[in-house]
XYZ file of C-alpha atoms in Angstrom:
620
model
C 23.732 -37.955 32.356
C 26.519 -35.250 30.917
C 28.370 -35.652 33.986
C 28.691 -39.299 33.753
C 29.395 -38.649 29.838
C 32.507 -36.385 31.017
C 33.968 -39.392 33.176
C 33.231 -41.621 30.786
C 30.906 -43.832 32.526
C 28.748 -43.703 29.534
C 29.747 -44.057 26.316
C 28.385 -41.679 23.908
C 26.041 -44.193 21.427
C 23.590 -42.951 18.878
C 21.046 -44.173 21.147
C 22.356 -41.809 24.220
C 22.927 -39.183 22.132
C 19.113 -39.067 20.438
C 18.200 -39.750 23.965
C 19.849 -36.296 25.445
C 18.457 -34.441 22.227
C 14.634 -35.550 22.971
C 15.504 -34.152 26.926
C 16.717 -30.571 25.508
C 13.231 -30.628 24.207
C 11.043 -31.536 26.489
C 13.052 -28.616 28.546
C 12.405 -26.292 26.254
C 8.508 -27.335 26.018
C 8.751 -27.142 29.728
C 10.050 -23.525 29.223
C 7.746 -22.538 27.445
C 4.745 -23.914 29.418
C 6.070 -21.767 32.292
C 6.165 -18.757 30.295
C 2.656 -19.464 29.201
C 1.401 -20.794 32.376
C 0.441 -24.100 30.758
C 0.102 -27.110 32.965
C 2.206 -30.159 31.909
C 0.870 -33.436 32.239
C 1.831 -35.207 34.970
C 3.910 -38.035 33.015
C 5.509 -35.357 30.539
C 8.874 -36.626 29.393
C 8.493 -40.005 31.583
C 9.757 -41.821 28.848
C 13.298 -39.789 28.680
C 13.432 -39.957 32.722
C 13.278 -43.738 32.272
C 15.820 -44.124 29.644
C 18.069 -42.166 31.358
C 17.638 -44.168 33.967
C 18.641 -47.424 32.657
C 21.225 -45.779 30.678
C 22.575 -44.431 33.930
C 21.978 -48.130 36.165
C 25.615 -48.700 35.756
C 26.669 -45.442 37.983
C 26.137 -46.045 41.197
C 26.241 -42.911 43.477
C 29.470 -43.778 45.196
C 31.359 -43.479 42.105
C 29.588 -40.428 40.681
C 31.037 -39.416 44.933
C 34.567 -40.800 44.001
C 34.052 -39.306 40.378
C 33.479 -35.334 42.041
C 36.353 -36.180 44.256
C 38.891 -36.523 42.171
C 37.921 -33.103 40.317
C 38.079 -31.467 43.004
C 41.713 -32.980 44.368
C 43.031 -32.131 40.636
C 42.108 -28.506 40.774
C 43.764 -28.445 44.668
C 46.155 -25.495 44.869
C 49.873 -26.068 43.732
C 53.176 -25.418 45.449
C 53.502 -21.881 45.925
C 56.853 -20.368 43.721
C 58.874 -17.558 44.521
C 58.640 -14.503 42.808
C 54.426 -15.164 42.242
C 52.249 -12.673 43.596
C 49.528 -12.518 45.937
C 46.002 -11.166 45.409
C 43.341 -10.377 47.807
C 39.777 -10.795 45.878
C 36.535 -10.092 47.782
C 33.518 -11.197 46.179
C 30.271 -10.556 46.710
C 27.162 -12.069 44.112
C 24.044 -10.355 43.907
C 21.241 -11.549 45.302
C 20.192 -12.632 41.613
C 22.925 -14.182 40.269
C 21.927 -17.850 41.326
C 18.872 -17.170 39.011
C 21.208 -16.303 35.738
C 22.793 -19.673 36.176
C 26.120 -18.662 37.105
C 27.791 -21.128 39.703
C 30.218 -19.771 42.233
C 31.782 -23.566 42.856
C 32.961 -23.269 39.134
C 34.560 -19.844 39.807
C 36.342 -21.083 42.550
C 37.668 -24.231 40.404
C 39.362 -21.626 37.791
C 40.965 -19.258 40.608
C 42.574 -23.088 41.913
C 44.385 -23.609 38.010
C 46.009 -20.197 38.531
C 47.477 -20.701 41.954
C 47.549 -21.880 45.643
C 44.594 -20.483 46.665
C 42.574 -19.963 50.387
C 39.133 -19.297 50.756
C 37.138 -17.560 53.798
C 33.714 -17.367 53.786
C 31.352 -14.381 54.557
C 27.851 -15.409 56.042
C 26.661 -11.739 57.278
C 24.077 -11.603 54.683
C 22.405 -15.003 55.333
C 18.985 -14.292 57.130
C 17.013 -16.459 58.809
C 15.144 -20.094 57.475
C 12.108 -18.632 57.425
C 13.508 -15.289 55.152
C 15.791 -17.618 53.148
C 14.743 -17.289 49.291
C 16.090 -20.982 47.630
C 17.251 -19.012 44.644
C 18.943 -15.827 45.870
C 22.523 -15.759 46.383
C 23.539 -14.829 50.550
C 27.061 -15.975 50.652
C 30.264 -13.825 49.791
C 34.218 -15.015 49.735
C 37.712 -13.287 50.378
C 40.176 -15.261 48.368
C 43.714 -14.621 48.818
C 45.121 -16.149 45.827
C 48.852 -16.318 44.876
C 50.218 -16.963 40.830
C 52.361 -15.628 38.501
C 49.518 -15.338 36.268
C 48.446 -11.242 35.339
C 46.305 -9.665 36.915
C 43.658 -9.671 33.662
C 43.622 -13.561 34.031
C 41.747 -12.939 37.615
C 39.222 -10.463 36.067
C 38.951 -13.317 32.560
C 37.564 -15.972 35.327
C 35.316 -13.081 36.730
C 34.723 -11.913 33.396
C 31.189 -13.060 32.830
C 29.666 -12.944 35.909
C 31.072 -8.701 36.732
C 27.881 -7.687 35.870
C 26.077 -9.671 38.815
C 28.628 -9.403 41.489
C 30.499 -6.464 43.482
C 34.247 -7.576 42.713
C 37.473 -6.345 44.416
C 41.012 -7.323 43.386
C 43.997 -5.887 45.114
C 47.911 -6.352 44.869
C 49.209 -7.751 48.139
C 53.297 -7.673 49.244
C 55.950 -8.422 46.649
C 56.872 -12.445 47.088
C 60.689 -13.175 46.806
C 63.119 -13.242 44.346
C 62.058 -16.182 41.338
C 64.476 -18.836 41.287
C 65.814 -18.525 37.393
C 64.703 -22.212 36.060
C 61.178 -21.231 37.074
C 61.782 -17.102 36.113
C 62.671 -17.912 32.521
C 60.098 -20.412 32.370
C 57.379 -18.160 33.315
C 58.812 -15.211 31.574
C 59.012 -17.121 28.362
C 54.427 -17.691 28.526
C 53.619 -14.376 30.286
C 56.620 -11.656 29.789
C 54.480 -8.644 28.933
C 51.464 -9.497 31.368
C 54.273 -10.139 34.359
C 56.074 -6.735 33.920
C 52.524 -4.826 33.591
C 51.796 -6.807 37.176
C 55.092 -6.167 38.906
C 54.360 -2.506 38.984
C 50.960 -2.312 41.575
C 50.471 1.013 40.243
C 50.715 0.065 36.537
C 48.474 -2.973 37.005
C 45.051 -1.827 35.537
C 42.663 -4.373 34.933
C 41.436 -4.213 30.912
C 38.411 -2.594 30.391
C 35.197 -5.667 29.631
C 33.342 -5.056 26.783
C 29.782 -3.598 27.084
C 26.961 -3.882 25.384
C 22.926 -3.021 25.339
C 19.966 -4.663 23.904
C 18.109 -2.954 21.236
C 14.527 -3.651 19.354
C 15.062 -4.681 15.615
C 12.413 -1.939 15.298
C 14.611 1.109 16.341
C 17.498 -0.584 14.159
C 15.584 -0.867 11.140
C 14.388 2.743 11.729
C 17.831 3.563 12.052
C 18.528 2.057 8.788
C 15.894 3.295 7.266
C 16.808 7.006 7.909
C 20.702 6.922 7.155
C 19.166 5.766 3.371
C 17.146 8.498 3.431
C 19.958 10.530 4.119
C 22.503 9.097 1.653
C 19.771 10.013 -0.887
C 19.850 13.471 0.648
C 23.241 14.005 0.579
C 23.336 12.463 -3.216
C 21.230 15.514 -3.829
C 23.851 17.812 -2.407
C 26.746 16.767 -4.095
C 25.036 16.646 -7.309
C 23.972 20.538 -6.473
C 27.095 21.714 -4.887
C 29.001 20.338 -8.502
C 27.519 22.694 -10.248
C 28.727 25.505 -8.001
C 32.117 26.935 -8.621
C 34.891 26.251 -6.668
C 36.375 29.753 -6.065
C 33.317 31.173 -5.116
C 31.968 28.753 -2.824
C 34.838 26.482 -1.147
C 33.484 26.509 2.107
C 30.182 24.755 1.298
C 31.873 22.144 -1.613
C 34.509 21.216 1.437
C 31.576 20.643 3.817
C 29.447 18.804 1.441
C 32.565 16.671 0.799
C 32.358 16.254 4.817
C 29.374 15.173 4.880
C 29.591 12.520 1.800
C 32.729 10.969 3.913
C 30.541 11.289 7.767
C 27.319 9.400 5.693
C 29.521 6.847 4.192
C 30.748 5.866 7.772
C 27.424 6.312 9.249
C 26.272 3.822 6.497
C 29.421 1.287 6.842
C 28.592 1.493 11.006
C 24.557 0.764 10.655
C 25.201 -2.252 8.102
C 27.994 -3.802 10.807
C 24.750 -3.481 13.804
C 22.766 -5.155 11.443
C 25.418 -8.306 10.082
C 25.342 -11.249 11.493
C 27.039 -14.929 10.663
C 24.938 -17.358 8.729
C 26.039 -19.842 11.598
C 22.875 -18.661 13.788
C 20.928 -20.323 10.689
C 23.095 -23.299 9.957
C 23.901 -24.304 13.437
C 19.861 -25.810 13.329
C 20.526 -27.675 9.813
C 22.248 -31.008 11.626
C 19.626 -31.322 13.762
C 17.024 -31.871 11.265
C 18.996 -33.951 9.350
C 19.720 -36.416 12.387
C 15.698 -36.140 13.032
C 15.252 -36.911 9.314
C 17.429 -39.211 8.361
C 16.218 -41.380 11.885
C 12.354 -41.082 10.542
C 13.390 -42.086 6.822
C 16.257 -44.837 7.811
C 19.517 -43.570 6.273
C 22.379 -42.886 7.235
C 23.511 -39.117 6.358
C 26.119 -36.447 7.758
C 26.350 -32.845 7.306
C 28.905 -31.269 6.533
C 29.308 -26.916 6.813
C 31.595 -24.354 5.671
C 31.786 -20.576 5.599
C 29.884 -20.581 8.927
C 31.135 -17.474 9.744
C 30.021 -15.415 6.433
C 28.265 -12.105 7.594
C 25.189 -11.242 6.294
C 22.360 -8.521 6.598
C 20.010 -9.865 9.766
C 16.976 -8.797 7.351
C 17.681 -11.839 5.315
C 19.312 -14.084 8.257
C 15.434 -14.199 9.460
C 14.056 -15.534 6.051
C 16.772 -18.190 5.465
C 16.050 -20.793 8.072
C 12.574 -21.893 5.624
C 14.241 -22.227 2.305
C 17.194 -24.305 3.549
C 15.185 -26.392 5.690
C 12.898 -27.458 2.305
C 16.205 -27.897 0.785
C 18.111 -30.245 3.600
C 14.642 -31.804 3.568
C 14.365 -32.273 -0.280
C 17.820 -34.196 -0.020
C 17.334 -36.208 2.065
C 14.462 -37.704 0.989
C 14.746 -37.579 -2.968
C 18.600 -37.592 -2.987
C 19.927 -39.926 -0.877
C 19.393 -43.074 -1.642
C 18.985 -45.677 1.097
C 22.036 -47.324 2.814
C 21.396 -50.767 0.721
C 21.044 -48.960 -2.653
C 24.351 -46.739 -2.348
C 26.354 -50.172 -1.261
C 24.867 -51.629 -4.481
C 26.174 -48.605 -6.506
C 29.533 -48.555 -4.913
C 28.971 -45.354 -2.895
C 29.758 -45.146 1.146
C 26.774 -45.874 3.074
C 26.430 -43.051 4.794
C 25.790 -40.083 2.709
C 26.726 -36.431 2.545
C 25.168 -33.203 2.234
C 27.078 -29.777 2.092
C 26.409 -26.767 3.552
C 28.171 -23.829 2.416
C 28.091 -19.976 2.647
C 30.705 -17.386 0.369
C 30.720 -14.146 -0.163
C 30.801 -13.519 -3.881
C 30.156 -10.099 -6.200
C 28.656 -8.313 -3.176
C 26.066 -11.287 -2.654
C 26.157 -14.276 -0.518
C 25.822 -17.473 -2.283
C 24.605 -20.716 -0.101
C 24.680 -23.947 -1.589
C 23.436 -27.295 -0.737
C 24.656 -30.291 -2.118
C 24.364 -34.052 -1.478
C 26.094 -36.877 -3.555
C 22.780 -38.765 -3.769
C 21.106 -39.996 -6.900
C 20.701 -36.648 -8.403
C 17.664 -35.586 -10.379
C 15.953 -38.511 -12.908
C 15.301 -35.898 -15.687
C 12.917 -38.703 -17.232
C 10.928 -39.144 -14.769
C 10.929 -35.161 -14.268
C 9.393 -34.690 -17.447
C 7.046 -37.580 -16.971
C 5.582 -36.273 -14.093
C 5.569 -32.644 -15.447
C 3.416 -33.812 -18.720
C 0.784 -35.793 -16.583
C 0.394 -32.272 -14.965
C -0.148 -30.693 -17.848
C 2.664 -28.520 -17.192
C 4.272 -29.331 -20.503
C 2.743 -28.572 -23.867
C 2.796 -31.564 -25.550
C 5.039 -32.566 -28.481
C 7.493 -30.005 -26.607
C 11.400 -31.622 -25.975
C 12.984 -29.054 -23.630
C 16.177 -28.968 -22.890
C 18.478 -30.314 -19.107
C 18.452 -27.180 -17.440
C 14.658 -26.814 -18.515
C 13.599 -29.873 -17.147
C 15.636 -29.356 -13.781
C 14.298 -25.855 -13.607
C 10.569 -27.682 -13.602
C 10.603 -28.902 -9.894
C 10.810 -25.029 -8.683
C 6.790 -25.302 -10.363
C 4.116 -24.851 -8.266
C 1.955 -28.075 -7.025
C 4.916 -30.073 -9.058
C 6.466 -33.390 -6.410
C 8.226 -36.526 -7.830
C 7.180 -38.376 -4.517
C 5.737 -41.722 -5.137
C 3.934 -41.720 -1.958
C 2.552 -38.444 -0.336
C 3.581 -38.320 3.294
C 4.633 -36.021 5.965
C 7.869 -35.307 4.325
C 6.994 -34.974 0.184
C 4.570 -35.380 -2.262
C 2.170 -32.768 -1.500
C 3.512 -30.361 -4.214
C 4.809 -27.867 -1.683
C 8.404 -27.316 -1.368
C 10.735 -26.098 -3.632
C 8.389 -23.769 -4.862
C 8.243 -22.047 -1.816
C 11.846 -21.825 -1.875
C 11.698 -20.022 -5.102
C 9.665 -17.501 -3.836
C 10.908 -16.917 -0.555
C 14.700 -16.307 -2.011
C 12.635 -14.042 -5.232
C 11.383 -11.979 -2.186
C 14.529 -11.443 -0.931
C 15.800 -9.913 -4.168
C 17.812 -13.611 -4.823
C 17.987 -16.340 -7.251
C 18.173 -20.217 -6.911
C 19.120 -22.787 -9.344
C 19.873 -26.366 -9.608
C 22.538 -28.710 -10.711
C 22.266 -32.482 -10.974
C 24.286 -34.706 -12.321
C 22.091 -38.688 -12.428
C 23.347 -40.932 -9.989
C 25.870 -38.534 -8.863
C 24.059 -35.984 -6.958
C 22.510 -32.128 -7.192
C 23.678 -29.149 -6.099
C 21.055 -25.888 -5.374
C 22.954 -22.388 -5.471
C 20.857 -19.674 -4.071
C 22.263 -15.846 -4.572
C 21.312 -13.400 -1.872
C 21.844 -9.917 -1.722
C 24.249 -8.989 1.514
C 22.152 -6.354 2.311
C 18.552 -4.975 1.680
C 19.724 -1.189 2.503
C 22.086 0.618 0.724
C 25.032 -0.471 -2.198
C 27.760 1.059 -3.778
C 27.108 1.359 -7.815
C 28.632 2.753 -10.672
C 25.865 4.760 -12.439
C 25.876 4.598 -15.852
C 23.677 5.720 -18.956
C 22.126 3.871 -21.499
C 20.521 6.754 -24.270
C 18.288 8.440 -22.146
C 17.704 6.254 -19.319
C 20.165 5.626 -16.074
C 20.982 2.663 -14.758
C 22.880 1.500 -11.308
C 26.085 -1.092 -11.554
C 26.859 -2.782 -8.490
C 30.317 -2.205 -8.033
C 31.491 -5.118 -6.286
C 30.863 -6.904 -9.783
C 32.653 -4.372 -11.645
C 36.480 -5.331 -13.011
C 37.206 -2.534 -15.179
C 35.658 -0.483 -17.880
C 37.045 0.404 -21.557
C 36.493 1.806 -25.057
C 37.508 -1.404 -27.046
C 38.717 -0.947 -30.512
C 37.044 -2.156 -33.736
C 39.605 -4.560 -33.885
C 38.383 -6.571 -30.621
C 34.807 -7.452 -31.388
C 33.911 -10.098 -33.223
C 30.573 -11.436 -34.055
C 29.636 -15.579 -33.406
C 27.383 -17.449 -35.008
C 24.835 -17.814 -32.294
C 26.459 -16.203 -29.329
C 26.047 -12.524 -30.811
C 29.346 -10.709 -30.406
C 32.336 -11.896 -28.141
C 35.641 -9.044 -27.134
C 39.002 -10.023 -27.566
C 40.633 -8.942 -24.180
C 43.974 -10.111 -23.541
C 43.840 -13.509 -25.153
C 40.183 -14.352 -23.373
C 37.214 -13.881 -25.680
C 33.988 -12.466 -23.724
C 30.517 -12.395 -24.541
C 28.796 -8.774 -24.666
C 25.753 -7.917 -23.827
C 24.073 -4.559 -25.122
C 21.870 -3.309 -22.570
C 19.525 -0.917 -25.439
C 18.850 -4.538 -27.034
C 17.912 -6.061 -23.203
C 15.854 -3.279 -22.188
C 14.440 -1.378 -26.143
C 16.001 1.412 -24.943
C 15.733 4.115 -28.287
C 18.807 6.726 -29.145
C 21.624 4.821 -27.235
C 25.172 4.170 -28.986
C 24.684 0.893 -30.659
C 28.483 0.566 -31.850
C 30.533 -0.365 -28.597
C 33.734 0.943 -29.844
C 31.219 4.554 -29.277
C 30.070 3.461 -25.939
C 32.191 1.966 -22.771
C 32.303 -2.199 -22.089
C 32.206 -2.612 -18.512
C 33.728 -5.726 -17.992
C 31.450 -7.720 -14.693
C 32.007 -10.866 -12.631
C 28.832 -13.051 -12.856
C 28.223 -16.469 -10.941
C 27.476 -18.802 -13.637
C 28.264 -16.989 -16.757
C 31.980 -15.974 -15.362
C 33.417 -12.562 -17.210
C 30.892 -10.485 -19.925
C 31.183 -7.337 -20.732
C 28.334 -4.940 -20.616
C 27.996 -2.530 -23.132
C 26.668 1.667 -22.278
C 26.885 4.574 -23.372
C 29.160 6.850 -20.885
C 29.637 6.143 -17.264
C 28.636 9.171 -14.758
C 30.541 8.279 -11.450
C 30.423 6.509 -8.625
C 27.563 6.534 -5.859
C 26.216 5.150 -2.905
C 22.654 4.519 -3.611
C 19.318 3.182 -1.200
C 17.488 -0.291 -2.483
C 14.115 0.314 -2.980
C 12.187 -2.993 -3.961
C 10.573 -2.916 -6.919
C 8.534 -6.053 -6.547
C 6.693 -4.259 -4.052
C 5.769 -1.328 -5.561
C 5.505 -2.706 -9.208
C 6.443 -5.865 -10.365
C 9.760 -8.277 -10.497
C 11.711 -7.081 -14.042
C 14.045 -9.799 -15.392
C 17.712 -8.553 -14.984
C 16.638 -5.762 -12.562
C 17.711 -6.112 -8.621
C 15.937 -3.144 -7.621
C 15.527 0.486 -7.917
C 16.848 3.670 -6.470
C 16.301 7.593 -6.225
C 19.049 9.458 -7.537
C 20.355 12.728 -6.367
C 18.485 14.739 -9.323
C 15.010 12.671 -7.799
C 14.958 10.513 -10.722
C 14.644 6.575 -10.239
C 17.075 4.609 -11.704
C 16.949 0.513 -11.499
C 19.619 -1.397 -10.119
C 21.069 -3.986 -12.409
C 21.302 -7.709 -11.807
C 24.434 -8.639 -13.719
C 24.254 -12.385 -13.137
C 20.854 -12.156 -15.349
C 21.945 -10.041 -18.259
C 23.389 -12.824 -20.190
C 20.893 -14.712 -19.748
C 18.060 -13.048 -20.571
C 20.194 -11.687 -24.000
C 20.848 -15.095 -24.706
C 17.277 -17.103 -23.763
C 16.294 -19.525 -26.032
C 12.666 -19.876 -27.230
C 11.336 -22.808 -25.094
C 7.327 -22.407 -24.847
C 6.658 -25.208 -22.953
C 6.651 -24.690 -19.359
C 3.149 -23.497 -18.200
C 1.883 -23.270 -14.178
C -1.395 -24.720 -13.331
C -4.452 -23.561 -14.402
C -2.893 -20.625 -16.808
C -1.511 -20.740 -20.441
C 1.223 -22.179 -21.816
C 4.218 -19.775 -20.719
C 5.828 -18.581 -24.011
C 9.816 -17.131 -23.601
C 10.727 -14.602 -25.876
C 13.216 -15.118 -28.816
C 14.611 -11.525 -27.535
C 14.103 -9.329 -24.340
C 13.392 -5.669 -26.067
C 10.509 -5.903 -23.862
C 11.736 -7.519 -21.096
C 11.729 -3.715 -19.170
C-alpha cells in the first residue's frame, strides 16, 4: 500500500490514511502477541486486509513490475568523469542483519547516486537448502565504485548498518586529469572533502558515533549520588571558608577543584537524563485524529517547541495530563463543524501545542479556539454539587479554577469521553506531583488556553540563598534579574496592592517574605533589607523583599510533599552545607498568595466549605 502511495497510484484520502493507521496497529497487537505467545484469531485484522485490497484493485501487478523498474533504471550508474576516483568496498552482513531490518538492495541503490558502480557477488557462505535459515543473511558483495564524492559519503550509506556487517573500503589508482567545466563544478560542492580524498594516505574515514544502553535505574542512581555529593561538597566549602588562606592554600585550592569537577559532573548527569518533549507530543495528533473521527469534527493540531529538553523524570508523567487536556478540547471546546460556520469561525478547528523554556521551568500550553469556558453554566453545575456555598458570587478566575475540582464535569451526557467527573482533576494532581502548576484561560466563544509550569529537572538547581530573620531560604536563580537596596524615595504604598518600587520608570509590586511566611525578627523596612527583583509567569517583574543575601549555591531538590506536606509558595526543600534544611521558593506563587483575596466558597466533596485566608502569616 506505501509503495503504491510513493508512485502515486493511490491517492492519499482520509479514508486511506485512517486505513494505514488501523494496520500499524493491528502490527503492533501482533507484536505483542508474539512477545507474549498469545494466539491471534484467525480473522485478526481481516477487515484492514480487505480494504487494502479494494483500495489497491486499481494496481495491477504489471505496473507495480513497470513501477520497480523504473527505480531501478533511475538509480543506474552515470557516465564515469575524469578526475573521480575509484573505490573497492567488500561487504560482508552478518548472519543477523536480515533480522534488524536492514536491506542490502537499498544499500546498493545509494552507492548507484554516488557513481558508476559494478557489483560481484560472493556466494561462499551459502550452505545447503536443507541448512538454509530464511532469515540469516549468506550473501556478501565487492563493489568497485567510482565518484568524486569523499570517501565519508561511502561510510554515511554504510553508516547504520557498520555495526552488523564486516566493511572494507580502499582507494584504488588515481583516474585522469578532471576536465575544468566539470573540476570547478565539483570543487565548488565538495572542495574540502575532495582534497582530504586525493591524498590515499590522508583519507581517514570519520569516526561513527557510539553509544550503549543503560537501565533508568543505574541513571537515577547516578543522579541520585552526584546530589548527594553536591551537598557534600556544599559542606566543604562552607568549612574550608572559615579556614585562612595563608595557612591552608592547598586544601581551599582543592576544595575550589572540586566545587568546579561537581558542577560539571552535575551539568553532564542532567544532559544523560534530558530529553525533547517531542517523544511526548509526537502521540498528541494521533489521538486527536482518533477523537475528532469518534466525536465528528473536524480539528488539526498544531506543535511548537518540539525540541525543548526536559528532565526524562517528568517526560514519563506528561503523556496523562496532556492527553486529558487534548481530550478535554476536543470535546468541550470545539464546537461542531455546523456550529463554528454559524459563528463565523473556519470549520475545522485548532488546538496548539506548545513547549518553552521559561525561568528555569518548562511551560506547555494547550490551546484551542473553541467556545471557551461558559462560566454560567460553570457555576451552575458547581452549586448543584454543592461545591459552592450558597449566596457566594466568586469571581472569573474562581469559577474557571472550579473544573480542576474533584468529581466536577460540565458533560451533558456521560460517555466514554466526559462526564464521569474524572479529568482535569487528575491533571491537577499529576502536574502538583511533579512540583508544577496548571491554570486556565478562557475567553467565551473564543477559546481556553491551559498553561502548566514544570520544573526542568527534579535533581539539583542553582539558587541564590538568602535570609529572611532567622530562617534561610533558596532563590532559583534562573528567575533572578538583579538585587538592590532601594531608597526611601522608591517605595510607595497603593491602596490595595500593598507597596509598589519605582525602578527606572516601571512601578513593581513587592512582596515581603516575613509577612508570607510569619517569620519573627526579620527587617521589615526594605530600604534595611535587599529587593530581589524575579521574573514570574503571570505576574511579570516583583520584587522580593529579604534581609541579606548569603551567596550563590548549587543545591539538591528534596520533595517536600513527600515527606511532609505541599506549602503554598514553596517548590521544595534542600540540605544546606551547615546540615540545615532550607525550602526552595516558588516565585511564580509569592504574589499570589500575598495578594489572595478572601473567597470562601469553593469546598471539595464531602468536606467543609474551604475558607482562603485574608493573609498568608500562616501559610508556612
Amino acid at each position: 500500500m506505501l509503495d503504491a502511495m510513493r508512485e502515486q497510484k493511490v491517492d492519499a484520502t482520509p479514508d486511506v490514511t485512517q486505513l494505514l493507521l488501523r494496520a500499524s496497529d493491528a502490527l503492533a497487537d501482533i507484536v505483542n502477541a508474539a512477545r507474549s505467545e498469545r494466539v491471534l484469531p484467525v480473522d485478526f485484522a481481516s477487515d484492514i486486509l480487505t480494504g487494502m485490497e479494494e483500495a489497491l484493485a486499481g494496481v495491477s501487478a504489471a505496473t507495480a513490475a513497470a513501477s520497480f523498474t523504473r527505480v531501478i533504471e533511475t538509480a543506474a550508474p552515470h557516465a564515469a568523469v575524469k578526475g573521480e576516483r575509484s573505490y573497492r568496498i567488500v561487504f560482508t552482513p552478518h548472519t543477523e542483519m536480515l533480522q534488524k531490518a536492514n536491506e542490502p538492495l537499498l544499500l546498493v541503490k545509494q552507492l548507484r547516486k554516488l557513481g558508476g558502480l559494478t557489483v560481484d557477488v560472493d556466494t561462499s557462505r551459502l550452505p545447503a537448502f536443507e541448512a538454509l535459515e530464511p532469515e540469516a543473511a549468506y550473501l556478501s558483495w565487492i563493489f568497485v565504485l567510482g565518484t568524486g564524492a569523499p570517501q565519508s559519503a561511502i561510510h554515511e550509506v554504510f553508516e547504520f548498518v557498520e555495526d552488523d556487517c564486516d566493511l572494507s573500503i580502499e582507494p584504488l589508482q588515481q583516474a585522469a586529469e578532471v576536465v575544468p567545466a566539470v573540476a570547478s563544478a565539483i570543487a565548488a560542492e565538495t572542495a574540502p572533502a575532495a582534497a582530504v580524498a586525493a591524498d590515499p594516505s590522508a583519507a581517514v574515514a570519520p569516526t561513527p558515533t557510539q553509544s550503549i544502553r543503560v537501565d533508568v535505574d543505574k541513571v537515577d542512581r547516578l543522579v541520585n549520588l552526584v546530589g548527594e555529593l553536591v551537598i557534600t561538597q556544599a559542606m566543604l566549602t562552607e568549612q574550608g571558608s572559615l579556614l585562612p588562606v595563608d595557612q591552608y592554600p592547598a586544601m581551599i585550592q582543592g576544595i575550589e577543584a572540586l566545587a568546579q569537577s561537581a558542577r560539571e559532573l552535575q551539568e553532564s548527569v542532567m544532559a544523560i537524563r534530558a530529553q525533547p518533549v517531542k517523544s511526548v507530543f509526537a502521540r498528541m495528533p494521533r489521538v486527536v485524529r482518533d477523537l475528532a473521527a469518534t466525536l465528528g469534527k473536524e480539528v488539526k493540531i498544531v506543535t511548537s517547541g518540539e525540541m525543548t529538553e526536559i528532565d526524562k523524570t517528568v517526560i514519563e508523567q506528561l503523556n496523562d495530563p496532556l492527553t486529558h487536556m487534548i481530550r478535554n478540547a476536543l470535546d468541550h471546546g470545539i464546537e461542531s463543524p455546523d456550529d463554528r460556520a454559524a459563528a463565523g469561525k473556519p470549520r475545522q478547528g485548532t488546538i496548539h501545542l506548545s513547549a518553552a523554556q521559561r525561568s528555569g521551568r518548562i511551560v506547555i500550553e494547550v490551546s484551542d479556539d473553541g467556545r471557551g469556558l461558559n462560566r454560567e453554566k460553570v457555576l451552575a453545575k458547581a452549586r448543584d454539587r454543592g461545591l459552592v456555598a450558597p449566596g457566594v458570587n466568586p469571581s472569573e478566575e474562581e469559577i474557571d479554577n472550579l473544573i480542576f475540582l474533584p468529581a466536577f464535569s460540565t458533560a451533558d451526557v456521560v460517555s466514554n469521553i466526559s462526564g464521569r467527573g474524572v479529568g482535569m482533576d487528575v491533571v491537577k494532581r499529576n502536574v502538583q506531583a511533579l512540583g508544577g502548576r496548571i491554570g486556565v484561560q478562557s475567553r467565551f466563544g473564543a477559546g481556553s488556553r491551559f498553561t502548566m509550569s514544570l520544573p526542568l529537572t527534579l535533581a539539583v538547581v542553582d539558587g541564590m540563598v538568602v535570609s529572611v530573620g532567622k530562617e534561610t531560604f533558596i532563590v532559583p536563580l534562573t528567575a533572578i534579574i538583579e538585587s538592590l537596596r532601594p531608597q526611601p524615595a522608591d517605595i510607595n504604598p497603593v491602596v490595595g496592592r500593598g507597596d509598589v518600587l519605582a525602578l527606572r520608570g516601571e512601578y513593581l509590586p513587592l512582596t515581603y517574605l516575613h509577612r508570607s511566611f510569619s517569620i519573627d525578627s526579620a527587617v521589615t523596612d526594605p530600604c534595611q533589607g535587599i529587593v530581589i527583583i524575579v521574573q514570574t509567569e503571570g505576574a511579570g517583574r516583583i520584587g522580593v523583599v529579604v534581609d541579606e543575601l548569603l551567596g550563590q549555591q548549587q543545591v539538591v531538590v528534596k520533595s517536600l510533599e513527600a515527606n511532609y506536606d505541599a506549602v503554598d509558595g514553596i517548590s521544595g526543600a534542600t540540605i544546606l552545607g551547615n546540615g540545615r534544611v532550607a525550602l526552595i521558593l516558588d516565585v511564580a506563587r509569592l504574589r499570589e498568595i500575598g495578594d489572595k483575596p478572601r473567597m470562601g466558597m469553593i469546598k471539595p466533596p464531602q468536606e467543609t466549605t474551604i475558607e482562603v485566608r485574608e493573609d498568608m502569616n500562616h501559610a508556612a
